[in-house]
Amino acid sequence: MRINFSRLSAMAVLISAAGVMGAFATSASADSITCEISGSIKLSPGLSETPTVQNIGITKHKGALLSNCSGSETPVTGGNVHVVTKTTEAVTCAALKGSGAPVESANDAIFKWQPKGESTQNSTGSLSIPLTEMTVALEGTMNMGTFPFSEDKITGSVTQKYSGTCGSSGHGKGGGKKVNKGKFTGTITIS
């Protein structure tokens, strides 16, 4: 019985290639990072007892700070993320005490990575953070071709805290002020 080593070698290469392709199918890139995230939130026109769709911006200065980052196969050490979105329906102050008013996925979340350079270009993706003062999950996806985290999933959790007192319409004398400013902290993972 003759063994054809060239055919065995070709089969071994094909099997190895299939295994490598399968390993990369679970994640779009090998890079991953986990950071603390913190920032300011601006609501417009502001929460009151009158149901209104809220525009949400995480934009003050450079956006939310990404700090104390750790990761694998990435030169990224930190950065910022800028997000503009809105609630999917009209909400009142009650949204802050509930499980989270749904928001449109911010398809233009802009990540500005540090240190700046060829290997840390700005990235874009989608990011969703429900509106509430309870701890909630954040989720999203990095856009294709956004180095170094192309098509990776975004996960994490944040807690939001808003200043001001709800309980009025926000209109007229003695109507009080609308709740329109807040802060948030948590963690974000991209992998």
PDB file of C-alpha atoms in Angstrom:
ATOM      1  CA  MET A   1       0.000   0.000   0.000  1.00  0.00           C
ATOM      2  CA  ARG A   2       1.438   3.357  -1.089  1.00  0.00           C
ATOM      3  CA  ILE A   3       0.714   6.511   0.858  1.00  0.00           C
ATOM      4  CA  ASN A   4       0.558   9.676  -1.160  1.00  0.00           C
ATOM      5  CA  PHE A   5       2.197  12.222   1.147  1.00  0.00           C
ATOM      6  CA  SER A   6       1.514  15.164  -1.150  1.00  0.00           C
ATOM      7  CA  ARG A   7      -2.252  14.512  -0.913  1.00  0.00           C
ATOM      8  CA  LEU A   8      -2.034  14.149   2.867  1.00  0.00           C
ATOM      9  CA  SER A   9      -0.106  17.417   3.109  1.00  0.00           C
ATOM     10  CA  ALA A  10      -2.700  19.215   0.976  1.00  0.00           C
ATOM     11  CA  MET A  11      -5.516  17.818   3.144  1.00  0.00           C
ATOM     12  CA  ALA A  12      -3.721  18.914   6.316  1.00  0.00           C
ATOM     13  CA  VAL A  13      -3.358  22.458   4.952  1.00  0.00           C
ATOM     14  CA  LEU A  14      -7.065  22.605   4.029  1.00  0.00           C
ATOM     15  CA  ILE A  15      -8.165  21.312   7.431  1.00  0.00           C
ATOM     16  CA  SER A  16      -5.871  23.817   9.183  1.00  0.00           C
ATOM     17  CA  ALA A  17      -7.192  26.686   7.060  1.00  0.00           C
ATOM     18  CA  ALA A  18     -10.788  25.718   7.851  1.00  0.00           C
ATOM     19  CA  GLY A  19      -9.956  25.681  11.565  1.00  0.00           C
ATOM     20  CA  VAL A  20      -8.386  29.136  11.422  1.00  0.00           C
ATOM     21  CA  MET A  21     -11.373  30.529   9.486  1.00  0.00           C
ATOM     22  CA  GLY A  22     -13.730  29.046  12.076  1.00  0.00           C
ATOM     23  CA  ALA A  23     -11.772  30.654  14.889  1.00  0.00           C
ATOM     24  CA  PHE A  24     -12.124  34.106  13.291  1.00  0.00           C
ATOM     25  CA  ALA A  25     -15.835  33.667  12.582  1.00  0.00           C
ATOM     26  CA  THR A  26     -16.749  34.247  16.254  1.00  0.00           C
ATOM     27  CA  SER A  27     -15.168  37.716  16.349  1.00  0.00           C
ATOM     28  CA  ALA A  28     -14.558  40.082  13.507  1.00  0.00           C
ATOM     29  CA  SER A  29     -11.173  41.133  14.897  1.00  0.00           C
ATOM     30  CA  ALA A  30      -8.767  39.731  17.455  1.00  0.00           C
ATOM     31  CA  ASP A  31      -8.564  43.088  19.246  1.00  0.00           C
ATOM     32  CA  SER A  32     -10.539  43.537  22.448  1.00  0.00           C
ATOM     33  CA  ILE A  33     -10.637  46.208  25.117  1.00  0.00           C
ATOM     34  CA  THR A  34     -12.480  47.008  28.361  1.00  0.00           C
ATOM     35  CA  CYS A  35     -12.576  50.585  29.686  1.00  0.00           C
ATOM     36  CA  GLU A  36     -14.260  52.610  32.367  1.00  0.00           C
ATOM     37  CA  ILE A  37     -16.699  55.041  30.736  1.00  0.00           C
ATOM     38  CA  SER A  38     -17.918  58.303  32.266  1.00  0.00           C
ATOM     39  CA  GLY A  39     -19.479  61.460  30.965  1.00  0.00           C
ATOM     40  CA  SER A  40     -22.249  64.012  30.911  1.00  0.00           C
ATOM     41  CA  ILE A  41     -25.684  63.595  29.323  1.00  0.00           C
ATOM     42  CA  LYS A  42     -27.862  66.398  27.987  1.00  0.00           C
ATOM     43  CA  LEU A  43     -31.601  65.858  27.433  1.00  0.00           C
ATOM     44  CA  SER A  44     -33.578  68.172  25.187  1.00  0.00           C
ATOM     45  CA  PRO A  45     -36.215  69.500  25.640  1.00  0.00           C
ATOM     46  CA  GLY A  46     -35.895  67.950  29.123  1.00  0.00           C
ATOM     47  CA  LEU A  47     -37.983  65.562  31.204  1.00  0.00           C
ATOM     48  CA  SER A  48     -41.208  66.727  32.846  1.00  0.00           C
ATOM     49  CA  GLU A  49     -44.631  65.203  33.502  1.00  0.00           C
ATOM     50  CA  THR A  50     -45.619  66.022  29.913  1.00  0.00           C
ATOM     51  CA  PRO A  51     -44.670  63.104  27.601  1.00  0.00           C
ATOM     52  CA  THR A  52     -42.051  64.255  25.092  1.00  0.00           C
ATOM     53  CA  VAL A  53     -39.486  62.546  22.857  1.00  0.00           C
ATOM     54  CA  GLN A  54     -36.062  63.320  24.343  1.00  0.00           C
ATOM     55  CA  ASN A  55     -32.979  64.108  22.282  1.00  0.00           C
ATOM     56  CA  ILE A  56     -29.972  62.660  24.091  1.00  0.00           C
ATOM     57  CA  GLY A  57     -26.426  63.893  23.671  1.00  0.00           C
ATOM     58  CA  ILE A  58     -23.203  62.592  25.144  1.00  0.00           C
ATOM     59  CA  THR A  59     -21.208  65.353  23.595  1.00  0.00           C
ATOM     60  CA  LYS A  60     -19.875  67.806  26.177  1.00  0.00           C
ATOM     61  CA  HIS A  61     -16.254  68.632  25.494  1.00  0.00           C
ATOM     62  CA  LYS A  62     -14.926  65.540  23.710  1.00  0.00           C
ATOM     63  CA  GLY A  63     -17.713  63.131  24.656  1.00  0.00           C
ATOM     64  CA  ALA A  64     -17.629  60.396  27.281  1.00  0.00           C
ATOM     65  CA  LEU A  65     -14.188  59.564  28.622  1.00  0.00           C
ATOM     66  CA  LEU A  66     -12.831  56.041  28.088  1.00  0.00           C
ATOM     67  CA  SER A  67     -10.166  55.458  30.754  1.00  0.00           C
ATOM     68  CA  ASN A  68      -8.302  52.736  32.672  1.00  0.00           C
ATOM     69  CA  CYS A  69      -8.444  50.546  29.565  1.00  0.00           C
ATOM     70  CA  SER A  70      -7.037  47.057  29.344  1.00  0.00           C
ATOM     71  CA  GLY A  71      -7.106  44.818  26.325  1.00  0.00           C
ATOM     72  CA  SER A  72      -5.453  42.293  24.091  1.00  0.00           C
ATOM     73  CA  GLU A  73      -3.812  42.772  20.717  1.00  0.00           C
ATOM     74  CA  THR A  74      -4.578  46.502  20.661  1.00  0.00           C
ATOM     75  CA  PRO A  75      -2.440  49.622  21.039  1.00  0.00           C
ATOM     76  CA  VAL A  76      -5.462  51.571  22.401  1.00  0.00           C
ATOM     77  CA  THR A  77      -5.006  52.989  25.916  1.00  0.00           C
ATOM     78  CA  GLY A  78      -8.128  55.167  26.148  1.00  0.00           C
ATOM     79  CA  GLY A  79     -10.145  57.768  24.300  1.00  0.00           C
ATOM     80  CA  ASN A  80     -13.590  59.339  24.036  1.00  0.00           C
ATOM     81  CA  VAL A  81     -16.962  58.495  22.506  1.00  0.00           C
ATOM     82  CA  HIS A  82     -19.459  61.043  21.149  1.00  0.00           C
ATOM     83  CA  VAL A  83     -23.126  59.924  20.910  1.00  0.00           C
ATOM     84  CA  VAL A  84     -26.317  61.669  19.726  1.00  0.00           C
ATOM     85  CA  THR A  85     -29.629  59.774  19.805  1.00  0.00           C
ATOM     86  CA  LYS A  86     -33.252  60.091  21.003  1.00  0.00           C
ATOM     87  CA  THR A  87     -35.925  58.092  22.779  1.00  0.00           C
ATOM     88  CA  THR A  88     -38.118  55.961  20.516  1.00  0.00           C
ATOM     89  CA  GLU A  89     -41.280  57.323  22.145  1.00  0.00           C
ATOM     90  CA  ALA A  90     -42.493  60.249  24.246  1.00  0.00           C
ATOM     91  CA  VAL A  91     -41.431  59.815  27.887  1.00  0.00           C
ATOM     92  CA  THR A  92     -41.992  61.528  31.231  1.00  0.00           C
ATOM     93  CA  CYS A  93     -40.005  61.713  34.471  1.00  0.00           C
ATOM     94  CA  ALA A  94     -41.216  58.177  35.218  1.00  0.00           C
ATOM     95  CA  ALA A  95     -38.603  56.912  32.732  1.00  0.00           C
ATOM     96  CA  LEU A  96     -35.880  57.616  35.289  1.00  0.00           C
ATOM     97  CA  LYS A  97     -37.339  55.170  37.825  1.00  0.00           C
ATOM     98  CA  GLY A  98     -38.280  52.452  35.318  1.00  0.00           C
ATOM     99  CA  SER A  99     -36.298  49.746  33.570  1.00  0.00           C
ATOM    100  CA  GLY A 100     -35.193  52.123  30.833  1.00  0.00           C
ATOM    101  CA  ALA A 101     -36.896  54.095  28.103  1.00  0.00           C
ATOM    102  CA  PRO A 102     -35.700  52.635  24.792  1.00  0.00           C
ATOM    103  CA  VAL A 103     -33.574  54.834  22.559  1.00  0.00           C
ATOM    104  CA  GLU A 104     -32.741  54.687  18.893  1.00  0.00           C
ATOM    105  CA  SER A 105     -29.431  52.982  18.317  1.00  0.00           C
ATOM    106  CA  ALA A 106     -26.921  55.772  17.744  1.00  0.00           C
ATOM    107  CA  ASN A 107     -25.583  54.639  14.387  1.00  0.00           C
ATOM    108  CA  ASP A 108     -23.031  57.390  14.352  1.00  0.00           C
ATOM    109  CA  ALA A 109     -21.293  56.915  17.686  1.00  0.00           C
ATOM    110  CA  ILE A 110     -17.781  58.272  17.122  1.00  0.00           C
ATOM    111  CA  PHE A 111     -14.878  56.731  19.026  1.00  0.00           C
ATOM    112  CA  LYS A 112     -11.661  58.765  19.187  1.00  0.00           C
ATOM    113  CA  TRP A 113      -8.873  56.494  20.375  1.00  0.00           C
ATOM    114  CA  GLN A 114      -5.666  57.303  22.238  1.00  0.00           C
ATOM    115  CA  PRO A 115      -2.816  57.386  21.532  1.00  0.00           C
ATOM    116  CA  LYS A 116      -3.394  59.016  18.150  1.00  0.00           C
ATOM    117  CA  GLY A 117      -1.610  57.356  15.254  1.00  0.00           C
ATOM    118  CA  GLU A 118      -1.919  55.004  12.301  1.00  0.00           C
ATOM    119  CA  SER A 119      -2.809  52.024  14.446  1.00  0.00           C
ATOM    120  CA  THR A 120      -5.503  53.919  16.402  1.00  0.00           C
ATOM    121  CA  GLN A 121      -7.753  55.614  13.879  1.00  0.00           C
ATOM    122  CA  ASN A 122     -11.161  57.017  14.857  1.00  0.00           C
ATOM    123  CA  SER A 123     -13.932  54.424  14.698  1.00  0.00           C
ATOM    124  CA  THR A 124     -17.691  54.572  14.269  1.00  0.00           C
ATOM    125  CA  GLY A 125     -20.417  52.239  15.401  1.00  0.00           C
ATOM    126  CA  SER A 126     -23.880  51.900  16.867  1.00  0.00           C
ATOM    127  CA  LEU A 127     -24.442  52.303  20.599  1.00  0.00           C
ATOM    128  CA  SER A 128     -27.634  52.063  22.653  1.00  0.00           C
ATOM    129  CA  ILE A 129     -28.030  53.214  26.281  1.00  0.00           C
ATOM    130  CA  PRO A 130     -31.630  53.150  27.648  1.00  0.00           C
ATOM    131  CA  LEU A 131     -32.737  56.287  29.527  1.00  0.00           C
ATOM    132  CA  THR A 132     -33.097  55.513  33.259  1.00  0.00           C
ATOM    133  CA  GLU A 133     -31.343  55.980  36.599  1.00  0.00           C
ATOM    134  CA  MET A 134     -31.182  52.208  37.072  1.00  0.00           C
ATOM    135  CA  THR A 135     -28.079  50.292  36.010  1.00  0.00           C
ATOM    136  CA  VAL A 136     -28.626  49.200  32.400  1.00  0.00           C
ATOM    137  CA  ALA A 137     -26.752  47.326  29.707  1.00  0.00           C
ATOM    138  CA  LEU A 138     -25.191  49.215  26.863  1.00  0.00           C
ATOM    139  CA  GLU A 139     -24.835  47.422  23.565  1.00  0.00           C
ATOM    140  CA  GLY A 140     -23.893  47.993  19.982  1.00  0.00           C
ATOM    141  CA  THR A 141     -21.608  47.057  17.120  1.00  0.00           C
ATOM    142  CA  MET A 142     -18.533  48.678  15.622  1.00  0.00           C
ATOM    143  CA  ASN A 143     -18.907  49.457  11.909  1.00  0.00           C
ATOM    144  CA  MET A 144     -17.101  47.388   9.294  1.00  0.00           C
ATOM    145  CA  GLY A 145     -13.717  48.777   8.339  1.00  0.00           C
ATOM    146  CA  THR A 146     -13.276  50.830  11.527  1.00  0.00           C
ATOM    147  CA  PHE A 147      -9.794  49.846  12.638  1.00  0.00           C
ATOM    148  CA  PRO A 148      -8.891  48.467  15.159  1.00  0.00           C
ATOM    149  CA  PHE A 149     -12.298  47.045  16.193  1.00  0.00           C
ATOM    150  CA  SER A 150     -14.029  46.314  12.865  1.00  0.00           C
ATOM    151  CA  GLU A 151     -17.457  44.655  13.355  1.00  0.00           C
ATOM    152  CA  ASP A 152     -16.786  43.868  17.028  1.00  0.00           C
ATOM    153  CA  LYS A 153     -19.622  43.788  19.583  1.00  0.00           C
ATOM    154  CA  ILE A 154     -20.006  46.494  22.206  1.00  0.00           C
ATOM    155  CA  THR A 155     -21.236  45.455  25.663  1.00  0.00           C
ATOM    156  CA  GLY A 156     -21.119  46.876  29.156  1.00  0.00           C
ATOM    157  CA  SER A 157     -23.246  48.535  31.798  1.00  0.00           C
ATOM    158  CA  VAL A 158     -23.779  52.096  32.985  1.00  0.00           C
ATOM    159  CA  THR A 159     -25.594  53.954  35.738  1.00  0.00           C
ATOM    160  CA  GLN A 160     -27.067  57.379  34.982  1.00  0.00           C
ATOM    161  CA  LYS A 161     -27.821  60.069  37.571  1.00  0.00           C
ATOM    162  CA  TYR A 162     -29.826  63.185  36.666  1.00  0.00           C
ATOM    163  CA  SER A 163     -29.921  66.513  38.491  1.00  0.00           C
ATOM    164  CA  GLY A 164     -33.150  68.352  39.090  1.00  0.00           C
ATOM    165  CA  THR A 165     -36.501  67.325  40.471  1.00  0.00           C
ATOM    166  CA  CYS A 166     -39.277  65.826  38.413  1.00  0.00           C
ATOM    167  CA  GLY A 167     -42.882  66.290  39.389  1.00  0.00           C
ATOM    168  CA  SER A 168     -44.083  69.304  37.458  1.00  0.00           C
ATOM    169  CA  SER A 169     -45.009  70.160  33.907  1.00  0.00           C
ATOM    170  CA  GLY A 170     -41.960  72.376  33.602  1.00  0.00           C
ATOM    171  CA  HIS A 171     -44.172  75.241  32.382  1.00  0.00           C
ATOM    172  CA  GLY A 172     -45.303  78.497  33.930  1.00  0.00           C
ATOM    173  CA  LYS A 173     -44.832  80.103  37.317  1.00  0.00           C
ATOM    174  CA  GLY A 174     -44.073  77.561  40.002  1.00  0.00           C
ATOM    175  CA  GLY A 175     -43.866  74.875  37.335  1.00  0.00           C
ATOM    176  CA  GLY A 176     -40.316  73.979  38.217  1.00  0.00           C
ATOM    177  CA  LYS A 177     -37.476  73.120  35.893  1.00  0.00           C
ATOM    178  CA  LYS A 178     -37.238  70.254  33.483  1.00  0.00           C
ATOM    179  CA  VAL A 179     -34.632  67.556  34.116  1.00  0.00           C
ATOM    180  CA  ASN A 180     -32.112  67.967  31.327  1.00  0.00           C
ATOM    181  CA  LYS A 181     -28.635  67.231  32.717  1.00  0.00           C
ATOM    182  CA  GLY A 182     -27.077  64.069  34.007  1.00  0.00           C
ATOM    183  CA  LYS A 183     -23.904  62.067  34.425  1.00  0.00           C
ATOM    184  CA  PHE A 184     -23.125  58.421  33.890  1.00  0.00           C
ATOM    185  CA  THR A 185     -20.413  55.934  34.816  1.00  0.00           C
ATOM    186  CA  GLY A 186     -19.809  52.282  34.016  1.00  0.00           C
ATOM    187  CA  THR A 187     -17.766  49.939  31.884  1.00  0.00           C
ATOM    188  CA  ILE A 188     -17.621  49.259  28.153  1.00  0.00           C
ATOM    189  CA  THR A 189     -16.128  46.251  26.375  1.00  0.00           C
ATOM    190  CA  ILE A 190     -15.435  45.977  22.665  1.00  0.00           C
ATOM    191  CA  SER A 191     -14.534  42.497  21.444  1.00  0.00           C
TER     192      SER A 191
END
